[in-house]
CSV table of C-alpha atoms in Angstrom, one decimal:
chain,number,residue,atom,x,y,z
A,1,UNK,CA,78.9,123.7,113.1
A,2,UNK,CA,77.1,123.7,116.3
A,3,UNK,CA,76.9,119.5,116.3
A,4,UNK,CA,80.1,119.1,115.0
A,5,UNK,CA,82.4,116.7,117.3
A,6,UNK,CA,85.6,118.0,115.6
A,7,UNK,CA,88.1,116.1,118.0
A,8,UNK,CA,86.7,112.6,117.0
A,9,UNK,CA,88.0,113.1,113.6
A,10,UNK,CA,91.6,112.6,115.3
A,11,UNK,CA,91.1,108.7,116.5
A,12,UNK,CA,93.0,106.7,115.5
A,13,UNK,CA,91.3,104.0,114.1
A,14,UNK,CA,89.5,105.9,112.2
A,15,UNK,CA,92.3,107.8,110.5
A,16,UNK,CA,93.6,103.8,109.6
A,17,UNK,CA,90.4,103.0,108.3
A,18,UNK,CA,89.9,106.0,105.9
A,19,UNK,CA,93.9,105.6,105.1
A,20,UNK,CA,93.4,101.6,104.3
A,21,UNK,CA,90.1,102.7,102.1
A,22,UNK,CA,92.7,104.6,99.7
A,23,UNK,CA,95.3,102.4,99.9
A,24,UNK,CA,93.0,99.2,99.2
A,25,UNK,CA,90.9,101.3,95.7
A,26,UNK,CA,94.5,102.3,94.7
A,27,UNK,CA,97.3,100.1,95.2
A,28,UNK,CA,95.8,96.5,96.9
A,29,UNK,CA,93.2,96.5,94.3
A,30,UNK,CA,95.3,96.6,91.5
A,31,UNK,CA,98.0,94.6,92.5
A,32,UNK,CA,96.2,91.3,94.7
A,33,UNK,CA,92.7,91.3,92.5
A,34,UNK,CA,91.4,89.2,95.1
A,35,UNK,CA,88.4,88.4,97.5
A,36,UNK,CA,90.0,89.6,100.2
A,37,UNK,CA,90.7,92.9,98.8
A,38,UNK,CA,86.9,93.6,97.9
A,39,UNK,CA,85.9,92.5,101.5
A,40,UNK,CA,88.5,95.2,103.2
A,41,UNK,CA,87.0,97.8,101.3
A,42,UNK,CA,83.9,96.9,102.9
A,43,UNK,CA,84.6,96.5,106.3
A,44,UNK,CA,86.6,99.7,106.6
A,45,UNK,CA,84.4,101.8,104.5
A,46,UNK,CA,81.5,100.7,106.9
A,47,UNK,CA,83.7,101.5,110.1
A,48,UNK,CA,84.3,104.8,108.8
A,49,UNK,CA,81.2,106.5,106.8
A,50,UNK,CA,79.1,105.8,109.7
A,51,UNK,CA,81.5,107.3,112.1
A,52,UNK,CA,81.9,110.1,109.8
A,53,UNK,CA,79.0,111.2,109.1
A,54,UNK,CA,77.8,111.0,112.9
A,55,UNK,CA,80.4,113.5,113.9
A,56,UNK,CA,77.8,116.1,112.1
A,57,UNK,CA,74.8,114.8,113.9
A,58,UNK,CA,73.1,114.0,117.3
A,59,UNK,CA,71.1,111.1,115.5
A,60,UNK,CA,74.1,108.5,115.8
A,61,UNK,CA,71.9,105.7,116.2
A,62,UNK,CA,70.1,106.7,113.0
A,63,UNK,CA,73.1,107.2,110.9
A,64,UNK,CA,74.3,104.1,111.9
A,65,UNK,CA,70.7,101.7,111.3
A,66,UNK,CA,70.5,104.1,107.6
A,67,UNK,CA,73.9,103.0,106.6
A,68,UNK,CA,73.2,99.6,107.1
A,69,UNK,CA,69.6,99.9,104.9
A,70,UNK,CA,71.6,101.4,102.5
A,71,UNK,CA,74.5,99.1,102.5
A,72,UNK,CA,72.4,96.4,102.0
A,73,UNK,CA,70.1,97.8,99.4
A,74,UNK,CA,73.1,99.2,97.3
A,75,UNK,CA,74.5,95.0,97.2
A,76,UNK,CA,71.5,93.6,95.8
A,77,UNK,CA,69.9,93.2,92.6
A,78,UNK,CA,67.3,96.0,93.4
A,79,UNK,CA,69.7,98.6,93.5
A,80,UNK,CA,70.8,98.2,89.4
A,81,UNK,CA,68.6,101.0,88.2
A,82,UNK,CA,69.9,103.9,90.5
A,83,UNK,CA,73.3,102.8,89.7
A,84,UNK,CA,72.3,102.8,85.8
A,85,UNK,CA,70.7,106.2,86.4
A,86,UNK,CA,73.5,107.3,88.3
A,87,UNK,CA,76.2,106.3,85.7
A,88,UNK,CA,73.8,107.8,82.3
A,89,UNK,CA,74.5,111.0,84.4
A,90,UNK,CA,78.3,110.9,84.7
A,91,UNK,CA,79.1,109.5,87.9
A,92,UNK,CA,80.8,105.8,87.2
A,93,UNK,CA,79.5,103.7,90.0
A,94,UNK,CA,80.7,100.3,90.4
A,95,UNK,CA,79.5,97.4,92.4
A,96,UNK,CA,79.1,93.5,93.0
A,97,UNK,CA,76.2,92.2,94.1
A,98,UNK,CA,77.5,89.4,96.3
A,99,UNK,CA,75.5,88.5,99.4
A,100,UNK,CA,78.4,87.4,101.3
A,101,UNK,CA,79.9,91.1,101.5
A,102,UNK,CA,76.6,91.3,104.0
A,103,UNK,CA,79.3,90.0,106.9
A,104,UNK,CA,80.8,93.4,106.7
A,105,UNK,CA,77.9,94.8,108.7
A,106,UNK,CA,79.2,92.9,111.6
A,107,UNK,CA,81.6,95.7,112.0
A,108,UNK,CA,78.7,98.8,112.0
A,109,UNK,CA,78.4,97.6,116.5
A,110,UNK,CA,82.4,98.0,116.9
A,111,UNK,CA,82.6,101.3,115.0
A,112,UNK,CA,79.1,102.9,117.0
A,113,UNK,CA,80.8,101.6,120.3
A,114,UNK,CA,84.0,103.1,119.3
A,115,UNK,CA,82.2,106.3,118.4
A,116,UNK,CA,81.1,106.7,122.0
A,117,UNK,CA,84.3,106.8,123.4
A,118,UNK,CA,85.3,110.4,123.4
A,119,UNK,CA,88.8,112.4,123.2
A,120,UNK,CA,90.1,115.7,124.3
A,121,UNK,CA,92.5,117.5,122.5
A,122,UNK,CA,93.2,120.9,120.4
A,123,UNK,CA,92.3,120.6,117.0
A,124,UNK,CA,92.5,123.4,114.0
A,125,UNK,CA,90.1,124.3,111.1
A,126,UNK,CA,93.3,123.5,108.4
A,127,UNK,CA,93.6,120.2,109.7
A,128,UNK,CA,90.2,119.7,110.3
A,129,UNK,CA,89.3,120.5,106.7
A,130,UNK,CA,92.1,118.2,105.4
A,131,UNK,CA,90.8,115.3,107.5
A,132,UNK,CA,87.3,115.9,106.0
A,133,UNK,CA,88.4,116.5,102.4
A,134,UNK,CA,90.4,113.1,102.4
A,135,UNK,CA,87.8,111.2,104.3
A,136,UNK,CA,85.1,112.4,101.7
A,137,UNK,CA,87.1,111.5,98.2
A,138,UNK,CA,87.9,107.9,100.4
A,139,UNK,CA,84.1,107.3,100.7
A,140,UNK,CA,83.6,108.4,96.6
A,141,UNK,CA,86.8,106.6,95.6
A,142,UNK,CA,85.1,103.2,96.5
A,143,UNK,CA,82.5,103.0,94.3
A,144,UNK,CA,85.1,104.0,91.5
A,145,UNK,CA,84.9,101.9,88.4
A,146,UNK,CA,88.9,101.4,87.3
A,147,UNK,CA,89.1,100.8,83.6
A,148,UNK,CA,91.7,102.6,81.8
A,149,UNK,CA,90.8,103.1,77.9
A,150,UNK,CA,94.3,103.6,76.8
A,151,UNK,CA,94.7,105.4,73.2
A,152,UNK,CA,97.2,103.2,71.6
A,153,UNK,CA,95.7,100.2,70.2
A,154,UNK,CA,97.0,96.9,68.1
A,155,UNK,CA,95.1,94.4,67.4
A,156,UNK,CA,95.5,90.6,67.6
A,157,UNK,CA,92.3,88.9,66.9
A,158,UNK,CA,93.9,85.4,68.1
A,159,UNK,CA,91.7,82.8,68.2
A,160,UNK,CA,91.5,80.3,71.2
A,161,UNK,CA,89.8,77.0,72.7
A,162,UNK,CA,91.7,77.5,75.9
A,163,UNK,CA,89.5,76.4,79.2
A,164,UNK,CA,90.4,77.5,82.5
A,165,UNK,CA,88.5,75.7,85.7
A,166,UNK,CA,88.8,78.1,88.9
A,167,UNK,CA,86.8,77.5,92.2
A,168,UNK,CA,85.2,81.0,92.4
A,169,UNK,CA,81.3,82.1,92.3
A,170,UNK,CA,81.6,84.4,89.1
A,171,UNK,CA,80.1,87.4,91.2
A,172,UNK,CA,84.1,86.5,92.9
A,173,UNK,CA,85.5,86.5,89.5
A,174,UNK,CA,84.1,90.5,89.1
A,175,UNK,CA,85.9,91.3,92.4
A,176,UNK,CA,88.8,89.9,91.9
A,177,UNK,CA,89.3,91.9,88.8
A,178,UNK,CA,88.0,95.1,89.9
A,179,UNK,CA,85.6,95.4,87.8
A,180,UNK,CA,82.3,93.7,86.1
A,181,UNK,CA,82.9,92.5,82.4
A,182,UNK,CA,81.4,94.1,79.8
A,183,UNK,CA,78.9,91.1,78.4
A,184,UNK,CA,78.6,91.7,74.7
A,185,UNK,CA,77.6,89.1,71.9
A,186,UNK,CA,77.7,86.1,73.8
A,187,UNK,CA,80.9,86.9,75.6
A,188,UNK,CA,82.2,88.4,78.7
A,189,UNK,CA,85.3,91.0,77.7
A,190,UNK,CA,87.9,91.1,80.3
A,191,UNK,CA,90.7,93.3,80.0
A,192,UNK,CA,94.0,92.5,81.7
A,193,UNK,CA,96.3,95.0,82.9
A,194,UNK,CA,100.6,94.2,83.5
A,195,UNK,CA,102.8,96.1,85.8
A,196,UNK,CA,103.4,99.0,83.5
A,197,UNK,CA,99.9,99.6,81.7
A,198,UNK,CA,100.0,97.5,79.0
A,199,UNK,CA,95.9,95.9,78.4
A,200,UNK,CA,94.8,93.0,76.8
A,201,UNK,CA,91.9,92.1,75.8
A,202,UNK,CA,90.1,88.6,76.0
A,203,UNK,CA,86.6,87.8,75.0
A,204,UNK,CA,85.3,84.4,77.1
A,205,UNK,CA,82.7,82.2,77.4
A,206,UNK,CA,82.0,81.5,81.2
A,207,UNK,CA,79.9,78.4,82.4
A,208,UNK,CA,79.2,78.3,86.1
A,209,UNK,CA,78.9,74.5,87.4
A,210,UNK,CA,78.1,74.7,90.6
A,211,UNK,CA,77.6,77.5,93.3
A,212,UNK,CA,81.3,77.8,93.8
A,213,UNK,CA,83.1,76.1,90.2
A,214,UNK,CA,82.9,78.2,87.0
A,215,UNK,CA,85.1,77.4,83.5
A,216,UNK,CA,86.2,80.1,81.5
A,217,UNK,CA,87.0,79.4,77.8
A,218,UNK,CA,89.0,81.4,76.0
A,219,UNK,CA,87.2,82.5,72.6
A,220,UNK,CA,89.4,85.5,71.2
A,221,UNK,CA,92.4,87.4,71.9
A,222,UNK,CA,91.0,90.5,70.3
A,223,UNK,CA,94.1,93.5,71.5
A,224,UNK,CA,96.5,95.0,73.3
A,225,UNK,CA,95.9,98.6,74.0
A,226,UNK,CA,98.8,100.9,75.7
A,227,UNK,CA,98.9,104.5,77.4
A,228,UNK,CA,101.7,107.1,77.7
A,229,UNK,CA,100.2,108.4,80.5
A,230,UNK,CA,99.1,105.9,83.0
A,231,UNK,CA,102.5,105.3,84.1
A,232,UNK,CA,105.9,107.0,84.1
A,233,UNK,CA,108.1,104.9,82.2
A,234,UNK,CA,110.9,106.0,79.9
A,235,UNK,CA,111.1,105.1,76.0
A,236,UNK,CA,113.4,102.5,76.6
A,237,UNK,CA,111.4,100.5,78.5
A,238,UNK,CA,108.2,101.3,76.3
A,239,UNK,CA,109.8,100.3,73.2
A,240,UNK,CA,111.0,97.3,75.3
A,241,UNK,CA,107.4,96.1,76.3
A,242,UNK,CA,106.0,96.7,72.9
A,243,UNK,CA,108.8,94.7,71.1
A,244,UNK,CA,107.7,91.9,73.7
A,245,UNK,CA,104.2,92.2,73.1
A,246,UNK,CA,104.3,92.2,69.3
A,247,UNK,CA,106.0,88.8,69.6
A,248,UNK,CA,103.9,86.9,71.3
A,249,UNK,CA,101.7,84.4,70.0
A,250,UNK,CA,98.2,83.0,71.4
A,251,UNK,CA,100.0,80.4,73.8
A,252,UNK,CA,101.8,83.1,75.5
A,253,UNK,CA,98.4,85.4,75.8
A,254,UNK,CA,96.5,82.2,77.4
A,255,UNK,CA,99.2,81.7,79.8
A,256,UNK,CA,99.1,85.3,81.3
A,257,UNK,CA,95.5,85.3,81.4
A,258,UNK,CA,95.5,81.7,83.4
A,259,UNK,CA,97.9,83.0,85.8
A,260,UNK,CA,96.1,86.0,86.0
A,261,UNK,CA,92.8,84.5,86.9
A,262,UNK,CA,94.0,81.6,89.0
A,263,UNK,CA,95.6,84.2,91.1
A,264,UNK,CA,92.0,85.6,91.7
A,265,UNK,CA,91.1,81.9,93.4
């Protein structure tokens, strides 16, 4: 490509920011599910695109100001219907709208100045093409929804008056799980995931009292669903974490899900 800066794809902090995108949507996410954890995601991802994408153009200023439009339009309310659309078609696109993740633009200045500051060194079209591939599935990783619909399925249908008071907006609540709740019958579902794949399912009831308090109350314990493939564990251990499961009674279901959630806080 005649506009392609191929030696800026070596710098270095842009090679950590694509690196901490995949290591934040496939490790961090899953084992923090926490604020902090969303707003990485956006800070690096907004370092990097831009850069990205400029090393193909002349028009940096223009990439850059375009992300931003586009950043902000994709975390507000506005932008639900493309993302419906998007998902009827196949492509699983997740977000939270959450005004606050609007500090990550602050970032967009540092990456364009860093952009300016070129390198000189030999490059080749293998690498290159790696650097490109990975950078690319980084950027579509993001946007990911993660939730596992394992195959195995017991149910529990436990009932509960268990009430949980955390100080987190609810839009907080979504990030620090990873995902938005299905909202179904008066009820938000939130499925909980342990170390080795085992889910379980809650449906709540979620008051928000203030801008920055919420309770959740426990209405159901509905399941406990469990895949063979999500993680490589042998039979031992399966049979193990099953016997463990099937023992447990409502208290012991509450008490994972409060430590769960108050870890989100």
């Amino acid at each position: 490509m005649k506009n392609f800066h191929q030696n800026l794809l070596y710098k270095k902090w842009f090679l950590i920011a694509v690196f901490l995108l995949i290591v934040n949507d496939f490790f961090l996410k899953h084992q923090f599910h926490n604020v902090l954890t969303g707003k990485l995601s956006d800070f690096v991802g907004l370092f990097a695109f831009p850069y990205f994408i400029s090393l193909f153009s002349k028009r940096i200023k223009l990439i850059y100001f375009l992300t931003a439009l586009f950043f902000m339009y994709w975390k507000i309310e506005a932008s639900q219907p493309l993302i419906d659309y998007l998902n009827n078609v196949g492509f699983n696109l997740y977000r939270v709208v959450d005004y606050t993740d609007f500090m990550a633009l602050l970032i967009l200045p540092i990456s364009y100045k860093y952009r300016q500051e070129l390198i000189l060194l030999k490059t080749s079209r293998v690498t290159n093409t790696l650097i490109i591939l990975v950078s690319c599935f980084s950027f579509v990783a993001t946007t990911q929804r993660r939730i596992h619909r394992p195959p195995h399925v017991e149910k529990l249908g436990m009932k509960s008056e268990k009430k949980i008071e955390v100080s987190l907006r609810k839009e907080h609540l979504w990030d620090g799980l990873g995902y938005e709740p299905l909202y179904l019958n008066n009820g938000y579902y939130i499925i909980l995931e342990d170390s080795i794949g085992m889910e379980t399912y809650y449906k709540t009831t979620i008051h928000e009292k203030n801008d920055s308090l919420i309770t959740i109350q426990i209405d159901s314990i509905l399941e406990y669903r469990y895949s063979y493939f999500l993680y490589n564990i042998d039979s031992l251990t399966r049979a193990k974490a099953l016997d463990r499961y099937r023992s447990m009674n409502s208290k012991d279901f509450e008490k994972i899900f409060e430590e769960r959630i108050k870890g989100i806080e």
